[in-house]
mmCIF file of C-alpha atoms in Angstrom:
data_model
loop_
_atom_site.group_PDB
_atom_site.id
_atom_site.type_symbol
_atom_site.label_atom_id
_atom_site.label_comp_id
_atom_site.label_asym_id
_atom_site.label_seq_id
_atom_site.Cartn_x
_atom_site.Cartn_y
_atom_site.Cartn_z
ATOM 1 C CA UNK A 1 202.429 5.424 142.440
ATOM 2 C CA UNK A 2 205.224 6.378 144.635
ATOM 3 C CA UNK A 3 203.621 6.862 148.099
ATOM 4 C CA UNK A 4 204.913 11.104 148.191
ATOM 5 C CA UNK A 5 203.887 12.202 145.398
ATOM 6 C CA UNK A 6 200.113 10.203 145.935
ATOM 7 C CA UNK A 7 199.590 12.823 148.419
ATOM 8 C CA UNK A 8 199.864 15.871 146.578
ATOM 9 C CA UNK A 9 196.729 17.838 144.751
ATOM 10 C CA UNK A 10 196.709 16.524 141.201
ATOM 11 C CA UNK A 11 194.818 17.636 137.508
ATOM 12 C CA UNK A 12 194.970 15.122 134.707
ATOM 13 C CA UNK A 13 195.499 17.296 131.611
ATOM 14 C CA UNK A 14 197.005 15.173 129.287
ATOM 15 C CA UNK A 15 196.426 11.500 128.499
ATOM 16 C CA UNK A 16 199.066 9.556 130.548
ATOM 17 C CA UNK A 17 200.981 6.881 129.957
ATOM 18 C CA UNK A 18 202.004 8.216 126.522
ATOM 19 C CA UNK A 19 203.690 6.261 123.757
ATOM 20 C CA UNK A 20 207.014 4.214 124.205
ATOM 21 C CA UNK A 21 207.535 4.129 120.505
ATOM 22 C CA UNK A 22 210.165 1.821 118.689
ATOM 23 C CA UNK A 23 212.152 3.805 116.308
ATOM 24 C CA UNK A 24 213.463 0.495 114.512
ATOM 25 C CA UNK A 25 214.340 2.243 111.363
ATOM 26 C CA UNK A 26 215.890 5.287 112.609
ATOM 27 C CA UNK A 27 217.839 2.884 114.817
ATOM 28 C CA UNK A 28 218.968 0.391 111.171
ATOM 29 C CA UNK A 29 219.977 4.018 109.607
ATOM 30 C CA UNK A 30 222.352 4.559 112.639
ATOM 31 C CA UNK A 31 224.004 1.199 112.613
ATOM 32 C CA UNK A 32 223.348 1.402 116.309
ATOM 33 C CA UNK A 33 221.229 0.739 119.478
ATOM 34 C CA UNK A 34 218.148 -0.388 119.793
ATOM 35 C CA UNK A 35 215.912 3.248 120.254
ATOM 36 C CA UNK A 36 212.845 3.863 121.773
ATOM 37 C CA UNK A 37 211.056 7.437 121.714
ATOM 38 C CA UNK A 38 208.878 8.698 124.706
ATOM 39 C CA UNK A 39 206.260 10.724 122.807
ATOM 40 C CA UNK A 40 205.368 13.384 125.132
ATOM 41 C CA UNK A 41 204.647 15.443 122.426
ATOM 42 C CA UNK A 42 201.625 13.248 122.196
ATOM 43 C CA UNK A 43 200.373 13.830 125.871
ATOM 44 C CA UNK A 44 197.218 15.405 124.372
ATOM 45 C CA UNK A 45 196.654 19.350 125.532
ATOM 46 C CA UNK A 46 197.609 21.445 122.592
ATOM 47 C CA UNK A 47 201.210 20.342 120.915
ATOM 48 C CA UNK A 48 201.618 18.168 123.971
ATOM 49 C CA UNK A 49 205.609 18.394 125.557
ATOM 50 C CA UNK A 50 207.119 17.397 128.940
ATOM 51 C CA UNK A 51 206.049 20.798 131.257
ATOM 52 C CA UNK A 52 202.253 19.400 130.731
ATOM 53 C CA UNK A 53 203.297 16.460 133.817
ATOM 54 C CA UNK A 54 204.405 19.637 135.646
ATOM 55 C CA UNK A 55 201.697 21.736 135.447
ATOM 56 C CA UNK A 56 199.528 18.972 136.243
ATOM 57 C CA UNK A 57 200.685 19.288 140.700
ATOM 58 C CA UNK A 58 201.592 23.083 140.481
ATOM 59 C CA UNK A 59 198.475 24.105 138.850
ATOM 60 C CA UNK A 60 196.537 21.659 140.951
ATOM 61 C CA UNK A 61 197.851 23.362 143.897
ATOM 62 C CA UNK A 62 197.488 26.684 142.794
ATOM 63 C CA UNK A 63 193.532 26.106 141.665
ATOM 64 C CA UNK A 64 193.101 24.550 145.207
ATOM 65 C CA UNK A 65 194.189 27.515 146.662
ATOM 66 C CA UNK A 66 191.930 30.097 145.242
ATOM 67 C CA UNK A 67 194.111 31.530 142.460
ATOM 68 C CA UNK A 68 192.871 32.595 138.965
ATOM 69 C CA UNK A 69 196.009 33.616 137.250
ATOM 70 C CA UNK A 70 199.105 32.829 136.773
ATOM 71 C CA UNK A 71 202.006 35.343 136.429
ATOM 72 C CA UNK A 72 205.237 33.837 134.642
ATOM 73 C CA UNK A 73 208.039 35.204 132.691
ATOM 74 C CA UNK A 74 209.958 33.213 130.000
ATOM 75 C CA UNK A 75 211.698 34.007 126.520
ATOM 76 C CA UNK A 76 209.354 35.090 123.830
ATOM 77 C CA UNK A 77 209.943 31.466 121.387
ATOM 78 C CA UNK A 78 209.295 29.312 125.384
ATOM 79 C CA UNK A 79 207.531 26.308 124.999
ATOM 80 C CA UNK A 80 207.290 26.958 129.068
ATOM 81 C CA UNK A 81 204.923 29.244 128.031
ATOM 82 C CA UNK A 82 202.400 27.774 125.724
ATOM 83 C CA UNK A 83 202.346 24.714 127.380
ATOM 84 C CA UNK A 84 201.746 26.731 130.650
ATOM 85 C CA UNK A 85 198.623 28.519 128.350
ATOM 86 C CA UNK A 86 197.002 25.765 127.195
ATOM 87 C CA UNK A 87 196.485 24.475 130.690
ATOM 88 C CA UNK A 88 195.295 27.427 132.510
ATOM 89 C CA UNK A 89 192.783 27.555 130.240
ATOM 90 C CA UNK A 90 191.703 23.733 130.337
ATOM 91 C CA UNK A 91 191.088 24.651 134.033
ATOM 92 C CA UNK A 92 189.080 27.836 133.352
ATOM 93 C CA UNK A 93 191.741 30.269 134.412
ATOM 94 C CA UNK A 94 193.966 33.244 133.013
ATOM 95 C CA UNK A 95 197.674 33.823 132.829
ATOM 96 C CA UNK A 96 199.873 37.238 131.964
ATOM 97 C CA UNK A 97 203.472 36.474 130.799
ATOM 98 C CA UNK A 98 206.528 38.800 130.765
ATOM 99 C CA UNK A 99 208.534 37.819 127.969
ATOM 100 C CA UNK A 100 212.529 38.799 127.682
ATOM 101 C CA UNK A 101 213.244 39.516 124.210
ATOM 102 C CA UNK A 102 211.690 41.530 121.487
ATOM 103 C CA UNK A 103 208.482 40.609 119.983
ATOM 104 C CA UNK A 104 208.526 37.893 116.990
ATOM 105 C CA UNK A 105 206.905 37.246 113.454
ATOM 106 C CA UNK A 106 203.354 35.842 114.538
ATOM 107 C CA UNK A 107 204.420 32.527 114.289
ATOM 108 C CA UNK A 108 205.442 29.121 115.745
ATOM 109 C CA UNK A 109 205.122 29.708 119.801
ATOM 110 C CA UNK A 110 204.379 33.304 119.338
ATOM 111 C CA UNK A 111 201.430 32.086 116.854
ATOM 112 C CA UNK A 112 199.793 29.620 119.667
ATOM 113 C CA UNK A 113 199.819 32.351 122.422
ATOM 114 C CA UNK A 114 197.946 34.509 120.144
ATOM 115 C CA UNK A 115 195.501 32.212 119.505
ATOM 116 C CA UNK A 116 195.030 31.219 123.040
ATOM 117 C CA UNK A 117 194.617 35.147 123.724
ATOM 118 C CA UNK A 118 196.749 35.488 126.295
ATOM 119 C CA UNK A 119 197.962 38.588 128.378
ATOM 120 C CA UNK A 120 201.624 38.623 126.642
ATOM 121 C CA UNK A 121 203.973 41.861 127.463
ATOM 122 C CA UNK A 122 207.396 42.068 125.574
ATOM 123 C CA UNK A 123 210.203 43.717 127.769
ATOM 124 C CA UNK A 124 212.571 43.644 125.155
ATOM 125 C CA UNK A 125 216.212 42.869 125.471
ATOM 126 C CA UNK A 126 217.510 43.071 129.398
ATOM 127 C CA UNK A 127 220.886 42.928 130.411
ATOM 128 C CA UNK A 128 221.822 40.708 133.038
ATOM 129 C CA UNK A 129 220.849 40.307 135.901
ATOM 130 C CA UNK A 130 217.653 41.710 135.052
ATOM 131 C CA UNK A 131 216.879 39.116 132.481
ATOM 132 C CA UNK A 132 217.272 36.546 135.234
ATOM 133 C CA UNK A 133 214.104 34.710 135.334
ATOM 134 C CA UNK A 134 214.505 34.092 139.272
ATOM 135 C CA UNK A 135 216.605 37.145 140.486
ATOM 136 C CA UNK A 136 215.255 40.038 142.577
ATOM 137 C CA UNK A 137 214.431 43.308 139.346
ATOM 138 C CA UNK A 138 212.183 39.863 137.534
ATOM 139 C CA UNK A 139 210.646 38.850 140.576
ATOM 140 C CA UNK A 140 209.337 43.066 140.983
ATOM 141 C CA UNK A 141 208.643 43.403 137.473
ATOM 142 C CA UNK A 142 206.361 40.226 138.206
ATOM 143 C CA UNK A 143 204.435 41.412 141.167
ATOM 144 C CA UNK A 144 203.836 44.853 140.201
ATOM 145 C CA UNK A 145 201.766 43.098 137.317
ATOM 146 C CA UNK A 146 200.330 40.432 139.960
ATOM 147 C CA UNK A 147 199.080 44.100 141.719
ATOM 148 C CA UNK A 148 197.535 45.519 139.173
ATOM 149 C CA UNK A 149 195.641 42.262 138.369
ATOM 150 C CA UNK A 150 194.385 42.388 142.122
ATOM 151 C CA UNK A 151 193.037 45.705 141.235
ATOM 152 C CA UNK A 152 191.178 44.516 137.873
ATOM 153 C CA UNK A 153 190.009 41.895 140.793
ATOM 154 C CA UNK A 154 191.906 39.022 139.499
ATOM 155 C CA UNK A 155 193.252 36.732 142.165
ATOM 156 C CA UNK A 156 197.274 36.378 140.774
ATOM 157 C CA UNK A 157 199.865 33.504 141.231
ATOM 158 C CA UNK A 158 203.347 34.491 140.775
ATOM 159 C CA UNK A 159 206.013 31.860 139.860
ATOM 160 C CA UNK A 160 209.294 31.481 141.290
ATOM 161 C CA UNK A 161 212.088 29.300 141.827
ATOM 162 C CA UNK A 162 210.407 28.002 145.019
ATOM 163 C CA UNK A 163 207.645 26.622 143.089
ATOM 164 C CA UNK A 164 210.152 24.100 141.083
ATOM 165 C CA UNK A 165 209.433 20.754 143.431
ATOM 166 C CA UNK A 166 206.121 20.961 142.590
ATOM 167 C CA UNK A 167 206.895 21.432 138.737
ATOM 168 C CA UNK A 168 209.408 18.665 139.084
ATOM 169 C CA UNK A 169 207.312 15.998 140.659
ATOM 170 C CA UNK A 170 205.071 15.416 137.126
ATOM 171 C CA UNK A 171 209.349 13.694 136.080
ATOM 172 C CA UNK A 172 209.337 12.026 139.292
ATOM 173 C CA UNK A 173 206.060 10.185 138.291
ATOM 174 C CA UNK A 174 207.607 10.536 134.858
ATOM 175 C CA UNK A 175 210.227 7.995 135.868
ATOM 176 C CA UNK A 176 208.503 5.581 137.188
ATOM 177 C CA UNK A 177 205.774 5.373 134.019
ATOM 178 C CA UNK A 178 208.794 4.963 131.918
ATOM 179 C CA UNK A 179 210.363 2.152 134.025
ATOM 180 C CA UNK A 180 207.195 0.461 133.935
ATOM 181 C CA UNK A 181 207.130 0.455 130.321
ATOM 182 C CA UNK A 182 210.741 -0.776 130.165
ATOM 183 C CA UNK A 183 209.860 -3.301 132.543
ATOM 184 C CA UNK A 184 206.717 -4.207 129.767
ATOM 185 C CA UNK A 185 209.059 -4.441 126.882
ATOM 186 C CA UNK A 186 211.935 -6.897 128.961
ATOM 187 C CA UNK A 187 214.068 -3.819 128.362
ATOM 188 C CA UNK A 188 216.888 -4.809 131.915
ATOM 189 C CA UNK A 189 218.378 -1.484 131.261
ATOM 190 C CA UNK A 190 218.299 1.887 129.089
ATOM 191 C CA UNK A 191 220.449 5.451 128.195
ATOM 192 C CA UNK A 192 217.744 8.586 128.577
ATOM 193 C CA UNK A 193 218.495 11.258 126.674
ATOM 194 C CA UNK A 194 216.751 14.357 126.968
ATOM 195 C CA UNK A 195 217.265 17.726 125.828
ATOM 196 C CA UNK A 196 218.248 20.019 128.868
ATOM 197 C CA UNK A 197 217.669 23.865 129.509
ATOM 198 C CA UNK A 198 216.674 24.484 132.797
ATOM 199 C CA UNK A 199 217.377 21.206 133.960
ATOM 200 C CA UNK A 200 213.714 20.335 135.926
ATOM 201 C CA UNK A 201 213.244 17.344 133.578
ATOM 202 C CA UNK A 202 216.565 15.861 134.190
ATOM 203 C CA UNK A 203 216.365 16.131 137.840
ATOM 204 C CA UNK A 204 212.990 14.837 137.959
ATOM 205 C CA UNK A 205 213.478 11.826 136.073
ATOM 206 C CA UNK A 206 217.043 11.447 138.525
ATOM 207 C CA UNK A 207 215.330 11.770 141.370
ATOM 208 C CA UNK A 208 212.761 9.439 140.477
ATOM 209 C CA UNK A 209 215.056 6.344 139.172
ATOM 210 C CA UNK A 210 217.289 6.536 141.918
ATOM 211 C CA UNK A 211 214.076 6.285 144.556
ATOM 212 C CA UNK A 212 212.873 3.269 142.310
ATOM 213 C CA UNK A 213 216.369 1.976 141.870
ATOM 214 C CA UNK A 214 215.386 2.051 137.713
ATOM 215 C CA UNK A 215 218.258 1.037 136.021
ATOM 216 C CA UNK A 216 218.029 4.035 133.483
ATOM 217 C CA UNK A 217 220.838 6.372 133.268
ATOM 218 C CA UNK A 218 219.692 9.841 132.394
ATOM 219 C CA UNK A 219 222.289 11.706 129.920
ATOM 220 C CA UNK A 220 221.125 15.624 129.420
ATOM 221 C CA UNK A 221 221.948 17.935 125.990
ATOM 222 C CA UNK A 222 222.767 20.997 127.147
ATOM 223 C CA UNK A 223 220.618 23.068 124.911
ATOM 224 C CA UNK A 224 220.429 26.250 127.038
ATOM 225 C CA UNK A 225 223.209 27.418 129.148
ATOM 226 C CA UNK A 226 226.543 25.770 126.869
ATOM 227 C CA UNK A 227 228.290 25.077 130.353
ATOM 228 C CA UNK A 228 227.858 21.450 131.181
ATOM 229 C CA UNK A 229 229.460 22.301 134.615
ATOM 230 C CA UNK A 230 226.216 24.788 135.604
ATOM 231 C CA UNK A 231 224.238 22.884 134.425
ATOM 232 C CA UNK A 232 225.015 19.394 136.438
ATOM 233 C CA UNK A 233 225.212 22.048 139.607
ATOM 234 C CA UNK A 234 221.419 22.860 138.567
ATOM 235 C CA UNK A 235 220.416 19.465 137.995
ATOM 236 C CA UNK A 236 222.382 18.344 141.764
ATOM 237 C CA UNK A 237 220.379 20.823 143.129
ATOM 238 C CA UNK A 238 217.067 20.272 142.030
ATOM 239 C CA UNK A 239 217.584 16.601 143.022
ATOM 240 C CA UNK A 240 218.395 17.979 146.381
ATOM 241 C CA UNK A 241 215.184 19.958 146.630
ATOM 242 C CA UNK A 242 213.139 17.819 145.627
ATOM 243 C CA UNK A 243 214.958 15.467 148.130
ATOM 244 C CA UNK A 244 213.506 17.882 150.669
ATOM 245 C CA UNK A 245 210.216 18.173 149.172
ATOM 246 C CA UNK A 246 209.154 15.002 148.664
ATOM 247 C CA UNK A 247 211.645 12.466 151.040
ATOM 248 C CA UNK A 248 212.792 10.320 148.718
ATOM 249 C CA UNK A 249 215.670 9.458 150.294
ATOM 250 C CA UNK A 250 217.705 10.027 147.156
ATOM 251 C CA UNK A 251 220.864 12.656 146.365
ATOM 252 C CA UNK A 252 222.802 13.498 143.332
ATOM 253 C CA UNK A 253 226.473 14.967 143.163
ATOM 254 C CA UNK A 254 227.340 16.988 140.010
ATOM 255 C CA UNK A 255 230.014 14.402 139.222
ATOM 256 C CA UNK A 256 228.023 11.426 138.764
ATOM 257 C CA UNK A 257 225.154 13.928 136.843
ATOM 258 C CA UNK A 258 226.084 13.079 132.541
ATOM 259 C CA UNK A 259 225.655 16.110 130.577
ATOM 260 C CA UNK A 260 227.230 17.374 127.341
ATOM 261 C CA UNK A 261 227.248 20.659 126.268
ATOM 262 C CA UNK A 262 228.982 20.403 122.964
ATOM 263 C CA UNK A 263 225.722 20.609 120.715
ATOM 264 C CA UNK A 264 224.110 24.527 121.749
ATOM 265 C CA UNK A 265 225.510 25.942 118.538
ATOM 266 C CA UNK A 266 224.953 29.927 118.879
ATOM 267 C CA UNK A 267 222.411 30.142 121.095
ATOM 268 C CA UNK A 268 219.585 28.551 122.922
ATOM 269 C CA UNK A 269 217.242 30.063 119.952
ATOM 270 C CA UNK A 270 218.936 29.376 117.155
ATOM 271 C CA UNK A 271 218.863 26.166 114.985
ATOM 272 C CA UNK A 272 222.261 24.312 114.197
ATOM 273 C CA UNK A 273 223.399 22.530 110.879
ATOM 274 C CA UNK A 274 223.447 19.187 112.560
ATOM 275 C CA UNK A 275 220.050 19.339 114.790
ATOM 276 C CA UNK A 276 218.478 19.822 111.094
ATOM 277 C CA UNK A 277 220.325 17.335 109.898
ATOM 278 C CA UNK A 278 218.912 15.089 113.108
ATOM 279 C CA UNK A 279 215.318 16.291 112.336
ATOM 280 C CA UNK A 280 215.253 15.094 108.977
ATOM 281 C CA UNK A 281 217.069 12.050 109.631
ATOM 282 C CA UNK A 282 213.824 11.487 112.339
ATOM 283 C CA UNK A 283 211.355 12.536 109.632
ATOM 284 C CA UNK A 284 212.552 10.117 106.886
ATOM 285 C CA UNK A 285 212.958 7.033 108.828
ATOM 286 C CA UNK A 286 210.140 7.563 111.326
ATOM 287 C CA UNK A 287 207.438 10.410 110.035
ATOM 288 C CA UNK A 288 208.182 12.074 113.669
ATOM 289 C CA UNK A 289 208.958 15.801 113.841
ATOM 290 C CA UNK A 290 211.384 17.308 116.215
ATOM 291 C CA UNK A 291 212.224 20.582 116.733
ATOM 292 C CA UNK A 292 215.296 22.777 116.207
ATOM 293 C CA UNK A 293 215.630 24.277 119.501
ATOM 294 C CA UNK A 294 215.526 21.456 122.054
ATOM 295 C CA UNK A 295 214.999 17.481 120.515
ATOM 296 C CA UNK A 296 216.671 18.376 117.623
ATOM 297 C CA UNK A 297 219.824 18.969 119.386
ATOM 298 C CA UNK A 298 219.332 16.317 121.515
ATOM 299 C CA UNK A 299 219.211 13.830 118.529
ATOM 300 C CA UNK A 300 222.362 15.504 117.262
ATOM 301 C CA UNK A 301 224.042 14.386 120.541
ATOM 302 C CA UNK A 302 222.432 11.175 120.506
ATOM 303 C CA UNK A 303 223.586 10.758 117.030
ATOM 304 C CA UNK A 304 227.115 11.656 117.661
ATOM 305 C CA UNK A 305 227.570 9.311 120.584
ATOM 306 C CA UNK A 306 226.266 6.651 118.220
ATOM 307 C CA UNK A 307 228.485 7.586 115.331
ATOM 308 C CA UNK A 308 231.909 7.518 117.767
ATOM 309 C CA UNK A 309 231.284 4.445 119.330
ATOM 310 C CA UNK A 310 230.173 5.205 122.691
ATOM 311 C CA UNK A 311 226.764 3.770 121.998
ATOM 312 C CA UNK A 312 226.498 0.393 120.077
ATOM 313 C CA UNK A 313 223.918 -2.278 119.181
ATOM 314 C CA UNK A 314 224.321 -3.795 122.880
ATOM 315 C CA UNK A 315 222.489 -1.169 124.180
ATOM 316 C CA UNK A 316 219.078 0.554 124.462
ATOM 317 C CA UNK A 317 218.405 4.109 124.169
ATOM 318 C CA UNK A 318 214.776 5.857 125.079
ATOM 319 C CA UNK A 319 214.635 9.642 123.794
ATOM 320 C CA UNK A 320 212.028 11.698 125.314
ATOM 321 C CA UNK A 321 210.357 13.882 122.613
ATOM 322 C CA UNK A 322 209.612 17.320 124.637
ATOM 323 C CA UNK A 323 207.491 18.413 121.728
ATOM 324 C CA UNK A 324 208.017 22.217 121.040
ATOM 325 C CA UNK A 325 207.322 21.153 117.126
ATOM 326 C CA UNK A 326 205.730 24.700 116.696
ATOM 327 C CA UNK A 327 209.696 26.288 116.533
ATOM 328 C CA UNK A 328 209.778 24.122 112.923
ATOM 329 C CA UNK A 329 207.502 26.620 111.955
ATOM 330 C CA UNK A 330 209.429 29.939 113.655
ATOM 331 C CA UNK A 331 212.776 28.997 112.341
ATOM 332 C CA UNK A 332 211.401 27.857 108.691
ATOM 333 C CA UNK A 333 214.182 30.317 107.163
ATOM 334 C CA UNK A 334 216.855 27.987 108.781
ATOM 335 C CA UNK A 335 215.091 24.731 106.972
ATOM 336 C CA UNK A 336 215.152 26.603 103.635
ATOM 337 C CA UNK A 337 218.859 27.302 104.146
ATOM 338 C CA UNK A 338 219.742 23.823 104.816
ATOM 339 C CA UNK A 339 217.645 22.449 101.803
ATOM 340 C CA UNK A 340 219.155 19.896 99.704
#
């Protein structure tokens, strides 16, 4: 294992390596590269998906330290947050999200939260910057509810931006599993794509194949902010904190980050005609389901780049499945729309 990240408190809650699939007939129905899928929908805890490798050194940390809860904010559809439920409670402990947006049908994400009886409190629509999930009227909102947990005599953990090397060292160790399982199938070099929203994955799996010297270039879907210029900025950044954090020895510049931002549609939320079109190319050739918010749009991307040219039979391509297959079942309406 890299030698800085060995040092740091660590929980296993998920089974790790996961899958390097080969997606042999999804790659024949392209007409195009060679594609392998990183299953971390697979991982084990719950629906599995990528934050599980986060949680596994923030949580680790936090548990270490004598906390019982954890106090987080996210949308009310966040994979963030399930994933972030199932493994407080593997470890015996509690968690209270604050979720902007108004409350959904009980189902999909909203569904799994219920059923892993969670402290969930809606705040409804904020403007900005009060919906910022970092900024200064979140962070209060967040600690007035970490005080009255003290009171109830819980012993609250609030998360903040300052927390994200932690979080972003389960993609460090991310990259190098996946470059030893590139090395295991003679694969000299690979394309990652990977569906990007607030850009930890991307900069953990960055930092981590430029400190290995991986031959893997990382290429993000912006499925979150539709500005591929923010989001390289965020990605550069995290690489630089985590720099910091860990002393890798590794930078990034926004201009040499790859990210496309042509495939948000709408909204972060909302499904679009060709990630549906992407999930049930996936589910015909391969019997794998994405999901309409994040890997679905990815494999749109993907699929484009394939389609124009930019990607041909010469190369390889992994695609990290994030899992969040639970919005299938929240955006059914969108499915039924697109039906053939």
């Amino acid at each position: 294992m890299i030698s800085p990240v060995a040092k740091l408190p660590y929980v296993e809650l998920g089974r790790y390596p996961t899958p390097l699939m080969d997606a042999a007939r999804l790659s024949k129905a392209l007409y195009g590269p060679r594609i392998l899928m990183k299953r971390e929908d697979l991982c084990g805890l719950a629906l599995g998906g990528n934050k599980i490798r986060k949680f596994q050194f923030l949580l680790a940390d936090i548990k270490q330290r004598g906390f019982d809860t954890v106090v987080a904010n996210a949308g009310p559809r966040s994979n963030h947050c399930v994933q972030l439920a199932a493994a407080v409670r593997r470890l015996g402990m509690q968690a209270t999200f604050l979720l902007v947006g108004e409350r959904h049908e009980v189902q999909g994400n909203p569904l799994l939260q219920n059923i892993f009886g969670l402290d969930v409190r809606y705040l409804g629509s904020l403007p900005p910057p009060e919906s910022d999930p970092f900024g200064p009227a979140m962070v209060r909102r967040m600690n007035e509810v970490a005080d009255e947990l003290r009171e109830k005599g819980r012993k609250p953990f609030v998360t903040s931006h300052h927390h994200m090397p932690l979080l972003i060292t389960g993609w460090v160790r991310g990259a190098e599993e996946i470059h030893q399982q590139l090395q295991s199938c003679n694969v000299a070099s690979a394309h990652l794509f990977l569906a990007d929203a607030s850009g930890g994955t991307h900069a953990g799996l960055l930092a981590g194949t430029k400190h290995l010297n991986a031959p893997l270039k990382i290429i993000g879907i912006d499925v979150l902010r539709g500005n591929k210029a923010e989001m390289k900025a965020a990605v550069a950044g995290l690489v630089r904190e985590q720099d910091e954090f860990l002393n890798l020895g590794v930078s990034a510049t926004p201009d040499e980050i790859v990210v496309y931002d042509d495939y948000i549609g709408t909204g972060h939320h909302q499904a679009t005609k060709d990630g549906i079109a992407a999930i049930r190319l996936v589910a015909e050739t391969e019997g794998i389901v994405l999901d309409p918010i994040h890997t679905g749009k990815a494999m749109a991307g993907l699929i484009t780049l394939i389609k124009t040219g930019q990607l041909t039979s010469r190369d390889t391509v992994v695609f990290l499945h994030t899992g969040g297959i639970a919005n299938v079942f929240a955006l059914h309406d969108e499915f039924a729309q697109e039906s053939r």
